[in-house]
């Protein structure tokens, strides 16, 4: 069984294929549509859709992208915040570490929470959102 991890921002998409032991098999970066990238990486490695356990997506609108991709490909997809995906990546690539909190501080304070190598999202999906700070009262509206 394989897993695809995808990172999407406004300029580039990154897709990586991992084997059942979470070892990197292949990786692609492109401005192409995420669906096309997933299909290309599977074709290059000779892997069928039935061999993909799931696709994990880290992006701003990850849940909507995951839903669209799951409908188009017929492969289970999960959406996550970028910080949560980074925390999960740290858990899988750091050896024995299975539970951690990864903190990001910039215009917001966010953290990715991983417990037993699973992302913890909390009851409302905002388990890692710590706080917002007002820097400019006339600045952009917080979402």
PDB file of N, CA, C and O in Angstrom, residues 108-136:
ATOM      1  N   UNK A 108      -0.024  34.832  12.939  1.00  0.00           N
ATOM      2  CA  UNK A 108      -0.847  34.016  13.834  1.00  0.00           C
ATOM      3  C   UNK A 108       0.087  33.100  14.607  1.00  0.00           C
ATOM      4  O   UNK A 108       1.247  32.940  14.247  1.00  0.00           O
ATOM      5  N   UNK A 109      -0.430  32.525  15.653  1.00  0.00           N
ATOM      6  CA  UNK A 109       0.306  31.495  16.373  1.00  0.00           C
ATOM      7  C   UNK A 109      -0.465  30.207  16.148  1.00  0.00           C
ATOM      8  O   UNK A 109      -1.627  30.088  16.516  1.00  0.00           O
ATOM      9  N   UNK A 110       0.165  29.277  15.481  1.00  0.00           N
ATOM     10  CA  UNK A 110      -0.474  28.011  15.164  1.00  0.00           C
ATOM     11  C   UNK A 110       0.424  26.877  15.621  1.00  0.00           C
ATOM     12  O   UNK A 110       1.635  27.045  15.735  1.00  0.00           O
ATOM     13  N   UNK A 111      -0.186  25.730  15.829  1.00  0.00           N
ATOM     14  CA  UNK A 111       0.635  24.565  16.087  1.00  0.00           C
ATOM     15  C   UNK A 111      -0.008  23.351  15.440  1.00  0.00           C
ATOM     16  O   UNK A 111      -1.220  23.281  15.261  1.00  0.00           O
ATOM     17  N   UNK A 112       0.842  22.438  15.067  1.00  0.00           N
ATOM     18  CA  UNK A 112       0.397  21.142  14.582  1.00  0.00           C
ATOM     19  C   UNK A 112       0.546  20.169  15.724  1.00  0.00           C
ATOM     20  O   UNK A 112       1.610  20.082  16.350  1.00  0.00           O
ATOM     21  N   UNK A 113      -0.511  19.474  16.033  1.00  0.00           N
ATOM     22  CA  UNK A 113      -0.494  18.524  17.144  1.00  0.00           C
ATOM     23  C   UNK A 113      -0.599  17.119  16.580  1.00  0.00           C
ATOM     24  O   UNK A 113      -1.528  16.815  15.828  1.00  0.00           O
ATOM     25  N   UNK A 114       0.348  16.282  16.932  1.00  0.00           N
ATOM     26  CA  UNK A 114       0.359  14.890  16.487  1.00  0.00           C
ATOM     27  C   UNK A 114       0.404  13.999  17.723  1.00  0.00           C
ATOM     28  O   UNK A 114       1.267  14.172  18.590  1.00  0.00           O
ATOM     29  N   UNK A 115      -0.534  13.081  17.809  1.00  0.00           N
ATOM     30  CA  UNK A 115      -0.599  12.125  18.915  1.00  0.00           C
ATOM     31  C   UNK A 115      -0.630  10.724  18.315  1.00  0.00           C
ATOM     32  O   UNK A 115      -1.497  10.414  17.501  1.00  0.00           O
ATOM     33  N   UNK A 116       0.311   9.902  18.698  1.00  0.00           N
ATOM     34  CA  UNK A 116       0.436   8.543  18.154  1.00  0.00           C
ATOM     35  C   UNK A 116       0.449   8.543  16.628  1.00  0.00           C
ATOM     36  O   UNK A 116      -0.233   7.752  15.967  1.00  0.00           O
ATOM     37  N   UNK A 117       1.216   9.484  16.052  1.00  0.00           N
ATOM     38  CA  UNK A 117       1.394   9.629  14.602  1.00  0.00           C
ATOM     39  C   UNK A 117       0.084   9.885  13.855  1.00  0.00           C
ATOM     40  O   UNK A 117      -0.075   9.524  12.699  1.00  0.00           O
ATOM     41  N   UNK A 118      -0.859  10.553  14.533  1.00  0.00           N
ATOM     42  CA  UNK A 118      -2.108  10.980  13.905  1.00  0.00           C
ATOM     43  C   UNK A 118      -2.327  12.447  14.245  1.00  0.00           C
ATOM     44  O   UNK A 118      -2.102  12.875  15.378  1.00  0.00           O
ATOM     45  N   UNK A 119      -2.782  13.216  13.238  1.00  0.00           N
ATOM     46  CA  UNK A 119      -3.039  14.634  13.466  1.00  0.00           C
ATOM     47  C   UNK A 119      -4.232  14.786  14.394  1.00  0.00           C
ATOM     48  O   UNK A 119      -5.269  14.151  14.211  1.00  0.00           O
ATOM     49  N   UNK A 120      -4.066  15.629  15.403  1.00  0.00           N
ATOM     50  CA  UNK A 120      -5.164  15.959  16.307  1.00  0.00           C
ATOM     51  C   UNK A 120      -5.746  17.295  15.856  1.00  0.00           C
ATOM     52  O   UNK A 120      -5.062  18.309  15.833  1.00  0.00           O
ATOM     53  N   UNK A 121      -7.018  17.284  15.471  1.00  0.00           N
ATOM     54  CA  UNK A 121      -7.680  18.485  14.973  1.00  0.00           C
ATOM     55  C   UNK A 121      -8.632  19.114  15.974  1.00  0.00           C
ATOM     56  O   UNK A 121      -9.136  20.205  15.740  1.00  0.00           O
ATOM     57  N   UNK A 122      -8.923  18.453  17.055  1.00  0.00           N
ATOM     58  CA  UNK A 122      -9.882  18.994  18.014  1.00  0.00           C
ATOM     59  C   UNK A 122     -11.311  18.798  17.539  1.00  0.00           C
ATOM     60  O   UNK A 122     -11.566  18.278  16.462  1.00  0.00           O
ATOM     61  N   UNK A 123     -12.241  19.222  18.353  1.00  0.00           N
ATOM     62  CA  UNK A 123     -13.666  19.032  18.076  1.00  0.00           C
ATOM     63  C   UNK A 123     -14.116  19.791  16.837  1.00  0.00           C
ATOM     64  O   UNK A 123     -14.863  19.284  16.015  1.00  0.00           O
ATOM     65  N   UNK A 124     -13.645  21.030  16.679  1.00  0.00           N
ATOM     66  CA  UNK A 124     -14.116  21.872  15.579  1.00  0.00           C
ATOM     67  C   UNK A 124     -13.108  22.000  14.445  1.00  0.00           C
ATOM     68  O   UNK A 124     -13.244  22.857  13.576  1.00  0.00           O
ATOM     69  N   UNK A 125     -12.083  21.163  14.418  1.00  0.00           N
ATOM     70  CA  UNK A 125     -11.092  21.206  13.365  1.00  0.00           C
ATOM     71  C   UNK A 125     -10.026  22.267  13.543  1.00  0.00           C
ATOM     72  O   UNK A 125      -9.196  22.480  12.676  1.00  0.00           O
ATOM     73  N   UNK A 126     -10.019  22.935  14.679  1.00  0.00           N
ATOM     74  CA  UNK A 126      -9.049  23.998  14.917  1.00  0.00           C
ATOM     75  C   UNK A 126      -8.181  23.684  16.138  1.00  0.00           C
ATOM     76  O   UNK A 126      -7.812  24.576  16.892  1.00  0.00           O
ATOM     77  N   UNK A 127      -7.866  22.429  16.319  1.00  0.00           N
ATOM     78  CA  UNK A 127      -7.097  22.003  17.482  1.00  0.00           C
ATOM     79  C   UNK A 127      -5.743  22.661  17.606  1.00  0.00           C
ATOM     80  O   UNK A 127      -5.228  22.829  18.694  1.00  0.00           O
ATOM     81  N   UNK A 128      -5.134  23.086  16.490  1.00  0.00           N
ATOM     82  CA  UNK A 128      -3.821  23.698  16.543  1.00  0.00           C
ATOM     83  C   UNK A 128      -3.822  25.212  16.467  1.00  0.00           C
ATOM     84  O   UNK A 128      -2.771  25.836  16.513  1.00  0.00           O
ATOM     85  N   UNK A 129      -5.001  25.826  16.358  1.00  0.00           N
ATOM     86  CA  UNK A 129      -5.059  27.290  16.292  1.00  0.00           C
ATOM     87  C   UNK A 129      -4.937  27.840  17.706  1.00  0.00           C
ATOM     88  O   UNK A 129      -5.805  27.622  18.539  1.00  0.00           O
ATOM     89  N   UNK A 130      -3.857  28.538  17.977  1.00  0.00           N
ATOM     90  CA  UNK A 130      -3.598  29.022  19.318  1.00  0.00           C
ATOM     91  C   UNK A 130      -4.173  30.417  19.524  1.00  0.00           C
ATOM     92  O   UNK A 130      -4.927  30.652  20.448  1.00  0.00           O
ATOM     93  N   UNK A 131      -3.810  31.372  18.663  1.00  0.00           N
ATOM     94  CA  UNK A 131      -4.261  32.741  18.901  1.00  0.00           C
ATOM     95  C   UNK A 131      -4.046  33.615  17.683  1.00  0.00           C
ATOM     96  O   UNK A 131      -3.239  33.311  16.818  1.00  0.00           O
ATOM     97  N   UNK A 132      -4.781  34.718  17.664  1.00  0.00           N
ATOM     98  CA  UNK A 132      -4.577  35.799  16.696  1.00  0.00           C
ATOM     99  C   UNK A 132      -4.243  37.042  17.490  1.00  0.00           C
ATOM    100  O   UNK A 132      -4.735  37.235  18.593  1.00  0.00           O
ATOM    101  N   UNK A 133      -3.411  37.878  16.932  1.00  0.00           N
ATOM    102  CA  UNK A 133      -3.040  39.121  17.585  1.00  0.00           C
ATOM    103  C   UNK A 133      -3.391  40.290  16.684  1.00  0.00           C
ATOM    104  O   UNK A 133      -3.111  40.260  15.492  1.00  0.00           O
ATOM    105  N   UNK A 134      -3.990  41.325  17.258  1.00  0.00           N
ATOM    106  CA  UNK A 134      -4.279  42.526  16.489  1.00  0.00           C
ATOM    107  C   UNK A 134      -2.995  43.334  16.385  1.00  0.00           C
ATOM    108  O   UNK A 134      -2.435  43.770  17.388  1.00  0.00           O
ATOM    109  N   UNK A 135      -2.522  43.498  15.180  1.00  0.00           N
ATOM    110  CA  UNK A 135      -1.318  44.278  14.924  1.00  0.00           C
ATOM    111  C   UNK A 135      -1.709  45.640  14.367  1.00  0.00           C
ATOM    112  O   UNK A 135      -1.153  46.662  14.733  1.00  0.00           O
ATOM    113  N   UNK A 136      -2.686  45.640  13.477  1.00  0.00           N
ATOM    114  CA  UNK A 136      -3.144  46.868  12.830  1.00  0.00           C
ATOM    115  C   UNK A 136      -4.665  46.848  12.838  1.00  0.00           C
ATOM    116  O   UNK A 136      -5.279  46.051  12.130  1.00  0.00           O
TER     117      UNK A 136
END
